[in-house]
PDB file of C-alpha atoms in Angstrom:
ATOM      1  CA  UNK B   1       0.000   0.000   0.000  1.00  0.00           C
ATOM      2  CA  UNK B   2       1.204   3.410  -0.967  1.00  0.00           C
ATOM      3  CA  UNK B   3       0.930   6.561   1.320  1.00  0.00           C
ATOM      4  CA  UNK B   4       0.996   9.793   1.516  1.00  0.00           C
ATOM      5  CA  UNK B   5       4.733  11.621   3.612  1.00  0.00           C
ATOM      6  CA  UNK B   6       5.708  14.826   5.196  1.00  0.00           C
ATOM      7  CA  UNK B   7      10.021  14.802   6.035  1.00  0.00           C
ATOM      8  CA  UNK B   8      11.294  16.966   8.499  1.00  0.00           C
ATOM      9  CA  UNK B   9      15.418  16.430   8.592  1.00  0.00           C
ATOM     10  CA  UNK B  10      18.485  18.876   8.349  1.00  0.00           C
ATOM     11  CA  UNK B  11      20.834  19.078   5.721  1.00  0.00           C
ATOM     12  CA  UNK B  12      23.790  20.637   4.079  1.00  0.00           C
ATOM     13  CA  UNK B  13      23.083  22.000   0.245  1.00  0.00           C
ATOM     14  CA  UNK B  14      24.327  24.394  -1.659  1.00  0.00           C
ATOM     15  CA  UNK B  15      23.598  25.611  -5.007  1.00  0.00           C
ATOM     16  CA  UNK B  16      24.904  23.882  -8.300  1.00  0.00           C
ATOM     17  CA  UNK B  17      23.692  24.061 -11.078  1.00  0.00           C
ATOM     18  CA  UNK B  18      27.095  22.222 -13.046  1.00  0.00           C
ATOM     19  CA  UNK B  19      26.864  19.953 -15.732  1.00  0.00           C
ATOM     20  CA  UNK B  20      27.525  16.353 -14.751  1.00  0.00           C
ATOM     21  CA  UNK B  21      30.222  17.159 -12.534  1.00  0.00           C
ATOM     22  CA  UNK B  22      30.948  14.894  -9.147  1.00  0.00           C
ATOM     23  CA  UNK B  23      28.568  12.603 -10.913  1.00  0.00           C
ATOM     24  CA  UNK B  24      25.380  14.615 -10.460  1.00  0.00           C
ATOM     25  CA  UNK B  25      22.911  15.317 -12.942  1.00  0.00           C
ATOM     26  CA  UNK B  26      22.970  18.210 -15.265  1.00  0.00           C
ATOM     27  CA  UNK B  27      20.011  21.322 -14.551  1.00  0.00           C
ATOM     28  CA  UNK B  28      19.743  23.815 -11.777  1.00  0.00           C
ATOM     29  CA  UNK B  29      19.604  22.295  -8.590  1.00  0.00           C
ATOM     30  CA  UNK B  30      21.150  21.461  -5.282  1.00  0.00           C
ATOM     31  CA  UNK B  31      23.513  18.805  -4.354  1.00  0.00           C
ATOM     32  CA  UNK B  32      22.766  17.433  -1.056  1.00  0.00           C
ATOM     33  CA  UNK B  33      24.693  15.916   1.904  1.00  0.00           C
ATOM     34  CA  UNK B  34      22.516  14.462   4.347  1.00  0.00           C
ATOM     35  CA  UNK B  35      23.715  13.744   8.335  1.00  0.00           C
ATOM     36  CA  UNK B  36      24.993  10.199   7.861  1.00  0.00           C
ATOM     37  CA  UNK B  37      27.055  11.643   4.722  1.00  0.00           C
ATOM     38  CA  UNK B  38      25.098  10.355   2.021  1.00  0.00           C
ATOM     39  CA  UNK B  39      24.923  12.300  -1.157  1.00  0.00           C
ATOM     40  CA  UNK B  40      22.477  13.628  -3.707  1.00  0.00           C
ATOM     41  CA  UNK B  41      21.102  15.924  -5.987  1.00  0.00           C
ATOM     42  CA  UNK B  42      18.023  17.468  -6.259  1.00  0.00           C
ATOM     43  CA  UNK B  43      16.635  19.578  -8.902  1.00  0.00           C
ATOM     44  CA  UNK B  44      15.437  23.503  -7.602  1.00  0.00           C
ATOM     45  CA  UNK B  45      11.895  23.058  -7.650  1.00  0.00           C
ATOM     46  CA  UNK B  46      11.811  19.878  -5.775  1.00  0.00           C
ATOM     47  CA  UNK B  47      14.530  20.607  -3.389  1.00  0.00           C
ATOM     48  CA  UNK B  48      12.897  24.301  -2.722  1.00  0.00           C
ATOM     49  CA  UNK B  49       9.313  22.991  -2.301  1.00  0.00           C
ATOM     50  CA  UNK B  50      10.755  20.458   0.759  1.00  0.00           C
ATOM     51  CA  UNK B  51      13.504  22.552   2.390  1.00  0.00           C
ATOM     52  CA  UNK B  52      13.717  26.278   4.354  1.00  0.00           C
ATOM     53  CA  UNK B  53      16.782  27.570   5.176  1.00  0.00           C
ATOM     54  CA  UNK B  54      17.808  27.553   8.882  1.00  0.00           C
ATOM     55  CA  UNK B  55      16.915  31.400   9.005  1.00  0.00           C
ATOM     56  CA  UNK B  56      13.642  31.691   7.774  1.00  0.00           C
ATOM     57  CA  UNK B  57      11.695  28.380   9.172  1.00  0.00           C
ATOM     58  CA  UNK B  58       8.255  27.517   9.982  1.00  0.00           C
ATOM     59  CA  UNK B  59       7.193  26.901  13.290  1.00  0.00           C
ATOM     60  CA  UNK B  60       7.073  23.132  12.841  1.00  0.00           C
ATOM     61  CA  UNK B  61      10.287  23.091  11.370  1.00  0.00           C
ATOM     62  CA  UNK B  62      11.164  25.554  14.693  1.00  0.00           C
ATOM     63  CA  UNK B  63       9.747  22.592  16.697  1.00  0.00           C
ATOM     64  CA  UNK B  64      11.914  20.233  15.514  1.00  0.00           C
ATOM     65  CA  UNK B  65      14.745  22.037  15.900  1.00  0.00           C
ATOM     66  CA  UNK B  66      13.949  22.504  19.623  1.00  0.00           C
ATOM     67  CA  UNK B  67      13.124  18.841  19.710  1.00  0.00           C
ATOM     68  CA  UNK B  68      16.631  18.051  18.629  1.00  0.00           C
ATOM     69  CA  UNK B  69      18.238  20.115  21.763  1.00  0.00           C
ATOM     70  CA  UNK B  70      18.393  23.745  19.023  1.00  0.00           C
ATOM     71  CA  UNK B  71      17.450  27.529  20.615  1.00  0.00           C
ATOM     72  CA  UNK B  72      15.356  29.222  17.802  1.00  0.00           C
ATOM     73  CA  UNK B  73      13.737  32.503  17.897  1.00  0.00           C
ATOM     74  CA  UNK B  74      11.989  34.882  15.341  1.00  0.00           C
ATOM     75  CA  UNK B  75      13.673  37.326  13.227  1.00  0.00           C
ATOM     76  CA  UNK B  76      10.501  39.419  13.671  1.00  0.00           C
ATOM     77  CA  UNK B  77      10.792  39.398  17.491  1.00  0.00           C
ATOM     78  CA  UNK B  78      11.043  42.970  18.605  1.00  0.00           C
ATOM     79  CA  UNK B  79      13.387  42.152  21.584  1.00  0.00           C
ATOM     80  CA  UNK B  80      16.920  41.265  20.713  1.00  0.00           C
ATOM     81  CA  UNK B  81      18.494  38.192  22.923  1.00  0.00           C
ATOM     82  CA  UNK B  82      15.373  36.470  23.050  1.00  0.00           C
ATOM     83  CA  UNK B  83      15.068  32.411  22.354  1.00  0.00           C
ATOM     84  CA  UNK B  84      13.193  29.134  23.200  1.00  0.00           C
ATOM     85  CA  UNK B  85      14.849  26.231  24.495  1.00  0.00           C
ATOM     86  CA  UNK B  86      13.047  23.236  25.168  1.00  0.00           C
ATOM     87  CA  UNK B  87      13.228  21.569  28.930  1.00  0.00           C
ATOM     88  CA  UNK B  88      12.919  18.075  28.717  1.00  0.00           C
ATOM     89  CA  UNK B  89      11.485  17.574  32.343  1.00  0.00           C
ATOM     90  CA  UNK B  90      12.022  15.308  35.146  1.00  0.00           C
ATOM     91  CA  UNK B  91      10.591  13.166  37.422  1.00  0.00           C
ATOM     92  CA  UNK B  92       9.457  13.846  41.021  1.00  0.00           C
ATOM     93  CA  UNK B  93      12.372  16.014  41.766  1.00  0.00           C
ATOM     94  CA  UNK B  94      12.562  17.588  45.242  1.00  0.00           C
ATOM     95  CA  UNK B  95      12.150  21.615  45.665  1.00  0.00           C
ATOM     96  CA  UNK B  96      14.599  23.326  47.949  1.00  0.00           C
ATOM     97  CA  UNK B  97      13.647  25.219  50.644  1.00  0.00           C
ATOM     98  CA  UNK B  98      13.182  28.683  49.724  1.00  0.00           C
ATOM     99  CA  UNK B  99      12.360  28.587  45.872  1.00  0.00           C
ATOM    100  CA  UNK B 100       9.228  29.596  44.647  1.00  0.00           C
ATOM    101  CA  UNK B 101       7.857  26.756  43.709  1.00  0.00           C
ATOM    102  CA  UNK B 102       8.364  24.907  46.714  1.00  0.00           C
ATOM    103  CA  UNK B 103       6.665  28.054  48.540  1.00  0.00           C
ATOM    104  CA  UNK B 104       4.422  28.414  45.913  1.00  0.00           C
ATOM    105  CA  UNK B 105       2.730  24.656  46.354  1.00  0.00           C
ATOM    106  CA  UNK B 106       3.804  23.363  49.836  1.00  0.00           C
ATOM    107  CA  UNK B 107       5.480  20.487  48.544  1.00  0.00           C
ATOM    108  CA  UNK B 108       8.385  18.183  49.127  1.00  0.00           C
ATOM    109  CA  UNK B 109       8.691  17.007  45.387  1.00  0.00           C
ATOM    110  CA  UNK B 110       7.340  17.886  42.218  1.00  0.00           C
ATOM    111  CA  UNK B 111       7.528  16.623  38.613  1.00  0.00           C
ATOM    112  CA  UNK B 112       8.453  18.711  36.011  1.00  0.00           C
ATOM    113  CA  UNK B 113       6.693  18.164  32.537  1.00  0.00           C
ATOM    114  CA  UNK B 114       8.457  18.351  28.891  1.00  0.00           C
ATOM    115  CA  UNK B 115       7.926  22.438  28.371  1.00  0.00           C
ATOM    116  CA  UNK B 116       9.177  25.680  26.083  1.00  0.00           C
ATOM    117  CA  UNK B 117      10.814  28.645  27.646  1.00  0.00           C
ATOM    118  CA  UNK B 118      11.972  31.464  26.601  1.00  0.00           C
ATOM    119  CA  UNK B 119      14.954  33.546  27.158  1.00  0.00           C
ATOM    120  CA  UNK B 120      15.086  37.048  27.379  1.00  0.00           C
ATOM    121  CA  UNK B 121      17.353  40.369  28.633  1.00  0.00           C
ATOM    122  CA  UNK B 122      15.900  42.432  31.498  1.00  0.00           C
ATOM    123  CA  UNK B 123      15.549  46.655  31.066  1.00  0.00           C
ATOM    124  CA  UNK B 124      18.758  46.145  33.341  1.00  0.00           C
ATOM    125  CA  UNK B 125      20.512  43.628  30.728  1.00  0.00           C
ATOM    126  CA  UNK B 126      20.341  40.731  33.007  1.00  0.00           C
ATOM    127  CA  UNK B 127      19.033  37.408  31.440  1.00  0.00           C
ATOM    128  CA  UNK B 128      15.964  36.182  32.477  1.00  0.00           C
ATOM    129  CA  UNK B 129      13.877  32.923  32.004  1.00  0.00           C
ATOM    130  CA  UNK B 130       9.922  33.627  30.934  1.00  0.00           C
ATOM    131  CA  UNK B 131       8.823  29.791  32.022  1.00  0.00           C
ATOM    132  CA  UNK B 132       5.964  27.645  30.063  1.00  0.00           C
ATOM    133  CA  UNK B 133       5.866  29.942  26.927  1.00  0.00           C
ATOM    134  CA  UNK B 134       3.041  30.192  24.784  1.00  0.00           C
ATOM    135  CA  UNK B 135       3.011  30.318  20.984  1.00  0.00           C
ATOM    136  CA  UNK B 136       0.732  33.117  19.838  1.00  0.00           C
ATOM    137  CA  UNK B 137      -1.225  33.008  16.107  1.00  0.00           C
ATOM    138  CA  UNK B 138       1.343  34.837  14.944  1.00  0.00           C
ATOM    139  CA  UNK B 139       4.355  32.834  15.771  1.00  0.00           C
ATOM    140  CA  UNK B 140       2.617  29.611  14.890  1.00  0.00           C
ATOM    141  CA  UNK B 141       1.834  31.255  11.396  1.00  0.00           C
ATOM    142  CA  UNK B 142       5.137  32.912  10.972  1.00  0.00           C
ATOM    143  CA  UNK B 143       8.261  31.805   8.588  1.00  0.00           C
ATOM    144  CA  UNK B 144      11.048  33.777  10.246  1.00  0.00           C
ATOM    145  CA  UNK B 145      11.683  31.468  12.797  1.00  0.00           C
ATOM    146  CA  UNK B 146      15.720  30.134  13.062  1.00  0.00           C
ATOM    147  CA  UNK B 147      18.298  28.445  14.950  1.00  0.00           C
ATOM    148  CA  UNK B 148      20.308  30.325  17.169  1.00  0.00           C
ATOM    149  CA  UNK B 149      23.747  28.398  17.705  1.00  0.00           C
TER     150      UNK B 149
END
């Protein structure tokens, strides 16, 4: 049975549009080199219909980049120094004295679920972490998202 798939993976490709050279086909395209350093070619239309570049993503793509341990944050963010990271959570992990979480609840030990925060710089340039972000409309629509290394 045949189906329908959507691919989601990062690669290396540049331009070339050479004429049978390194044993790829002739035509504008891209030549390809995929994480496990296999090889290919793929002509522009194709290759441009399945890829974004790392600076001007979707917000799936964005996901997956988080997924696979990336920061990525929107060109059209008006704050500069801001990014997501993605926490991974834990399990029942005990809350020191003190913090406000442990204040905040009462408890001894709480678990931590898989979450998105963001990053940011105070009005006094110290970082700060803006826990359990939200993705508005906007972001989830945008394609300006990329990875910040």
């Amino acid at each position: 049975m045949t189906q329908d798939y959507y691919g989601t993976k990062r690669i290396r490709a540049w331009r070339d549009d050479r004429s049978g050279e390194n044993q790829m086909p002739a035509g504008e395209g891209y030549a390809v080199i995929y994480a496990d350093g296999y090889r290919s070619w793929s002509p522009k239309d194709v290759f441009e219909a399945a890829y974004q570049p790392i600076t001007a993503m979707s917000f799936g793509h964005a996901l997956v980049a988080l997924k696979e341990g990336h920061k990525v944050a929107r060109a059209g963010w008006n704050g500069k120094g801001m990014w997501l990271v993605l926490v991974a959570g834990t399990p029942a992990a005990q809350l020191r004295d003190g913090t406000p979480y442990k204040i905040a609840t009462g408890l001894d030990e709480c678990e931590i679920l898989p979450h998105i925060d963001m990053w940011t710089v105070n009005a006094d340039g110290r970082r700060a972490m803006l826990p359990g972000w939200l993705a508005s409309q906007t972001d989830m629509l945008a394609d300006d998202w990329q990875i910040i290394e």
